[in-house]
Coordinates of C-alpha atoms in Angstrom, one line a residue:
X1 CA 156.3 155.6 183.3
X2 CA 155.1 158.0 180.1
X3 CA 154.7 162.0 181.8
X4 CA 152.6 164.1 179.4
X5 CA 153.9 167.0 180.5
X6 CA 157.9 166.3 179.8
X7 CA 160.4 165.0 181.6
X8 CA 159.8 165.6 185.7
X9 CA 162.0 168.0 187.0
X10 CA 163.4 166.0 189.7
X11 CA 163.7 163.0 187.7
X12 CA 162.1 160.2 188.7
X13 CA 160.5 158.8 192.0
X14 CA 163.0 157.2 194.1
X15 CA 161.6 157.5 197.7
X16 CA 159.8 154.3 199.2
X17 CA 156.1 155.1 199.3
X18 CA 154.2 156.8 196.6
X19 CA 150.6 157.7 197.3
X20 CA 147.3 158.0 195.4
X21 CA 148.2 161.4 194.0
X22 CA 148.9 161.3 190.0
X23 CA 152.6 162.3 190.0
X24 CA 153.7 165.4 187.7
X25 CA 149.6 166.1 186.7
X26 CA 150.0 169.8 187.1
X27 CA 153.5 170.5 186.4
X28 CA 156.6 169.1 185.9
X29 CA 157.7 170.9 189.1
X30 CA 155.9 169.0 191.3
X31 CA 155.3 165.3 191.6
X32 CA 152.3 165.3 193.8
X33 CA 150.5 169.2 193.1
X34 CA 148.6 168.7 195.9
X35 CA 149.8 166.5 198.8
X36 CA 152.7 169.2 198.0
X37 CA 150.2 172.3 198.2
X38 CA 148.3 171.0 201.5
X39 CA 151.8 170.2 203.5
X40 CA 152.2 173.8 203.2
X41 CA 149.1 174.3 205.7
X42 CA 151.5 173.3 208.8
X43 CA 153.4 176.4 207.9
X44 CA 150.8 178.4 207.4
X45 CA 149.5 177.6 211.0
X46 CA 153.2 177.5 212.8
X47 CA 153.5 181.7 211.8
X48 CA 149.5 181.9 213.3
X49 CA 151.2 180.5 216.5
X50 CA 154.3 182.6 216.6
X51 CA 153.2 185.5 215.5
X52 CA 150.5 185.4 218.7
X53 CA 153.2 185.6 221.7
X54 CA 152.4 183.3 225.0
X55 CA 151.6 184.4 228.2
X56 CA 154.9 184.6 228.8
X57 CA 156.3 185.9 226.0
X58 CA 157.6 184.3 223.1
X59 CA 160.2 181.5 224.7
X60 CA 162.2 178.9 223.8
X61 CA 159.8 176.3 223.9
X62 CA 157.5 177.8 222.6
X63 CA 159.9 178.9 219.6
X64 CA 160.6 175.5 219.4
X65 CA 157.2 173.7 219.3
X66 CA 155.4 175.9 216.8
X67 CA 159.1 175.9 214.3
X68 CA 158.3 172.2 214.9
X69 CA 154.9 173.0 213.0
X70 CA 156.9 174.8 210.2
X71 CA 159.3 172.2 209.7
X72 CA 156.9 169.5 209.5
X73 CA 154.9 171.4 206.2
X74 CA 158.6 172.0 204.9
X75 CA 159.7 168.6 204.8
X76 CA 156.6 166.9 203.8
X77 CA 156.0 169.7 200.5
X78 CA 159.7 169.4 199.6
X79 CA 158.9 165.0 199.9
X80 CA 155.5 165.4 197.9
X81 CA 157.2 168.0 195.5
X82 CA 160.3 165.5 194.8
X83 CA 159.4 162.3 195.4
X84 CA 163.1 161.9 196.7
X85 CA 164.2 159.1 199.3
X86 CA 166.4 161.6 201.5
X87 CA 163.3 164.1 201.1
X88 CA 161.0 161.2 202.4
X89 CA 163.4 160.5 205.5
X90 CA 163.2 164.3 206.1
X91 CA 159.9 164.5 206.6
X92 CA 159.8 161.5 208.7
X93 CA 162.2 163.0 210.6
X94 CA 160.4 166.2 211.1
X95 CA 157.6 164.7 212.3
X96 CA 159.3 163.4 215.3
X97 CA 161.1 166.8 215.9
X98 CA 157.8 168.4 216.3
X99 CA 156.8 165.5 219.2
X100 CA 159.6 164.8 221.4
X101 CA 159.8 168.4 222.2
X102 CA 156.3 168.4 223.5
X103 CA 156.8 164.9 225.4
X104 CA 159.9 166.6 227.3
X105 CA 157.4 169.6 227.8
X106 CA 154.7 167.2 229.5
X107 CA 157.1 165.1 231.1
X108 CA 159.5 167.5 232.9
X109 CA 156.3 170.0 233.7
X110 CA 156.9 171.3 237.6
X111 CA 160.1 168.0 237.7
X112 CA 163.2 168.7 239.8
X113 CA 166.2 169.8 237.6
X114 CA 167.5 166.4 238.3
X115 CA 164.1 164.2 236.7
X116 CA 163.9 167.1 233.9
X117 CA 168.2 166.0 233.3
X118 CA 167.4 162.4 233.1
X119 CA 164.1 162.4 231.0
X120 CA 166.2 164.8 228.0
X121 CA 168.8 162.3 227.9
X122 CA 166.5 159.5 227.5
X123 CA 164.3 161.3 224.8
X124 CA 167.6 162.5 223.4
X125 CA 169.2 158.4 222.9
X126 CA 165.6 157.0 221.9
X127 CA 165.1 159.8 219.1
X128 CA 168.8 159.6 217.7
X129 CA 168.0 155.2 217.8
X130 CA 165.0 155.6 216.4
X131 CA 166.1 158.2 213.6
X132 CA 169.4 156.1 212.7
X133 CA 168.0 153.0 213.0
X134 CA 164.9 154.2 210.5
X135 CA 167.1 156.0 208.5
X136 CA 169.8 153.3 207.9
X137 CA 167.8 150.1 208.3
X138 CA 165.3 151.3 206.0
X139 CA 163.2 150.4 209.1
X140 CA 159.9 151.5 208.9
X141 CA 157.7 150.5 212.1
X142 CA 160.0 151.3 214.7
X143 CA 159.6 155.0 213.0
X144 CA 155.8 155.1 212.9
X145 CA 155.4 153.1 216.4
X146 CA 157.6 155.3 218.3
X147 CA 155.6 158.4 216.5
X148 CA 151.9 157.1 217.2
X149 CA 153.2 156.2 221.0
X150 CA 154.3 160.3 221.1
X151 CA 151.2 160.9 219.8
X152 CA 149.3 159.1 222.3
X153 CA 151.2 160.3 225.6
X154 CA 151.3 164.0 223.9
X155 CA 146.9 163.4 224.5
X156 CA 147.0 161.6 227.3
X157 CA 148.9 163.6 229.7
X158 CA 148.0 167.3 228.4
X159 CA 144.2 165.8 229.2
X160 CA 145.1 165.2 232.2
X161 CA 147.3 168.3 233.2
X162 CA 144.6 170.5 231.7
X163 CA 142.2 169.1 235.1
X164 CA 145.4 170.2 237.1
X165 CA 146.3 173.4 235.7
X166 CA 143.2 175.3 234.8
X167 CA 141.0 175.7 238.2
X168 CA 137.6 177.4 235.7
X169 CA 135.0 174.0 234.8
X170 CA 133.9 176.1 232.0
X171 CA 137.4 176.5 230.9
X172 CA 138.5 173.6 231.4
X173 CA 135.5 171.8 229.6
X174 CA 136.3 174.3 226.6
X175 CA 140.2 173.1 226.6
X176 CA 138.9 169.5 227.3
X177 CA 136.7 169.3 224.6
X178 CA 139.2 171.1 221.9
X179 CA 142.2 168.4 223.1
X180 CA 139.5 165.8 221.7
X181 CA 138.7 167.9 219.2
X182 CA 142.4 167.4 217.9
X183 CA 142.1 163.6 218.9
X184 CA 139.4 163.5 216.1
X185 CA 141.2 165.2 213.5
X186 CA 144.4 162.3 214.3
X187 CA 142.2 159.8 214.4
X188 CA 139.7 160.8 211.8
X189 CA 142.6 161.6 209.2
X190 CA 144.9 158.7 209.8
X191 CA 141.3 156.7 208.6
X192 CA 141.9 159.2 204.9
X193 CA 144.7 158.1 205.0
X194 CA 144.3 154.6 205.1
X195 CA 141.6 155.2 202.5
X196 CA 143.7 156.9 200.0
X197 CA 145.8 153.4 200.1
X198 CA 142.7 151.2 199.5
X199 CA 140.5 152.9 197.4
X200 CA 143.6 154.3 195.3
X201 CA 141.6 152.7 191.6
X202 CA 138.6 153.7 192.9
X203 CA 139.3 157.1 193.5
X204 CA 141.9 156.9 190.6
X205 CA 139.0 156.4 187.9
X206 CA 136.9 158.9 190.1
X207 CA 139.7 161.6 189.5
X208 CA 139.9 161.2 186.4
X209 CA 135.5 161.5 185.7
X210 CA 135.4 164.7 187.5
X211 CA 138.1 166.4 185.7
X212 CA 140.4 169.0 187.0
X213 CA 140.0 171.1 189.5
X214 CA 136.9 169.0 190.7
X215 CA 139.4 166.0 191.8
X216 CA 141.5 167.6 193.7
X217 CA 138.5 167.0 196.3
X218 CA 139.6 163.3 196.1
X219 CA 143.0 163.5 196.2
X220 CA 142.5 161.9 200.6
X221 CA 146.3 162.4 201.2
X222 CA 145.9 166.1 201.2
X223 CA 143.0 166.0 203.6
X224 CA 145.3 163.8 205.8
X225 CA 147.3 166.9 205.8
X226 CA 144.9 169.0 206.8
X227 CA 143.3 167.3 209.4
X228 CA 146.5 166.2 211.4
X229 CA 147.6 170.1 211.1
X230 CA 145.0 170.9 212.5
X231 CA 145.5 168.1 215.0
X232 CA 149.3 169.0 215.6
X233 CA 148.5 172.7 216.0
X234 CA 145.7 172.1 218.4
X235 CA 148.3 169.8 220.7
X236 CA 151.3 172.7 219.8
X237 CA 148.8 175.3 221.1
X238 CA 147.5 173.1 224.2
X239 CA 150.4 171.9 225.9
X240 CA 151.9 175.4 225.3
X241 CA 149.2 176.9 227.5
X242 CA 149.2 174.3 230.3
X243 CA 152.7 174.3 230.9
X244 CA 153.0 178.4 231.2
X245 CA 151.4 178.0 234.4
X246 CA 148.2 178.2 236.0
X247 CA 145.8 178.7 233.1
X248 CA 142.9 181.6 234.4
X249 CA 141.6 182.9 231.1
X250 CA 140.2 180.6 228.4
X251 CA 143.0 180.8 225.5
X252 CA 140.8 179.2 222.8
X253 CA 139.3 182.8 221.7
X254 CA 142.7 183.2 220.4
X255 CA 143.1 179.9 218.2
X256 CA 142.9 180.0 214.5
X257 CA 140.0 178.3 212.5
X258 CA 138.5 176.3 212.9
X259 CA 139.5 175.5 216.8
X260 CA 137.0 178.6 218.2
X261 CA 134.4 177.6 216.1
X262 CA 134.4 173.7 217.0
X263 CA 135.0 175.0 220.7
X264 CA 131.6 177.0 220.5
X265 CA 129.7 173.6 219.4
X266 CA 131.1 171.2 221.2
X267 CA 130.2 173.7 224.3
X268 CA 126.7 174.0 222.7
X269 CA 126.2 170.2 222.7
X270 CA 128.1 169.5 226.4
X271 CA 125.2 172.4 227.0
X272 CA 121.5 171.1 225.6
X273 CA 119.2 169.9 227.5
X274 CA 119.5 165.7 228.5
X275 CA 116.6 163.6 227.7
X276 CA 115.1 161.7 230.5

């Protein structure tokens, strides 16, 4: 492969996946510039979450959850910056390090000590089996399936607990809307991820025609990062809110942009008169 900016600082890519963004176009020190930059959105949202203590202060569970967002951002940026196999593995490992503690919090909420211990052991064993299998056997399907299942569990369990933990109907409806907004971001982000793969040749041609910096807007994998970051942040924030005790004050106005704006729009849509 020819590189117009000289020999790449990180050497030839060794990762199994190489996305549609052309390598080393902006600088020889970063393989996929937009994919690397957009990954840092996870860090921004994670730091924002940690900077705003929850109702019970800065608990260990809360620290782990938002640190998981930060970890995903750092590992994803490292992967797209270097396109090395070991950074790809760290990126995929970080996804489970984010979701597994969230699943644990949801499945053990108001549970007995015995159930809490059993769930913790089972999730630890499952996490270890999935990641060892993935890294040793270079097997992708198990990793993707278990991550998708974890996201599904987080979404469905969160919606169920909102009904149980939020006595005020207005706040309950607002949190449900925010939860659905997070799910939409995940789903639409995945669709964008697929388009980036399916339409890569067309997108590359359009990028060349548009030139920089307009071509950056066509880096769909970067948009996938932004959308899943928002969805992930919504998940962490809601799990933290509903597992910290009964919710009597609406936490949505304190969340990072664009969640409060989306909640207002969805709330206005709910309140609009229905046609007969």
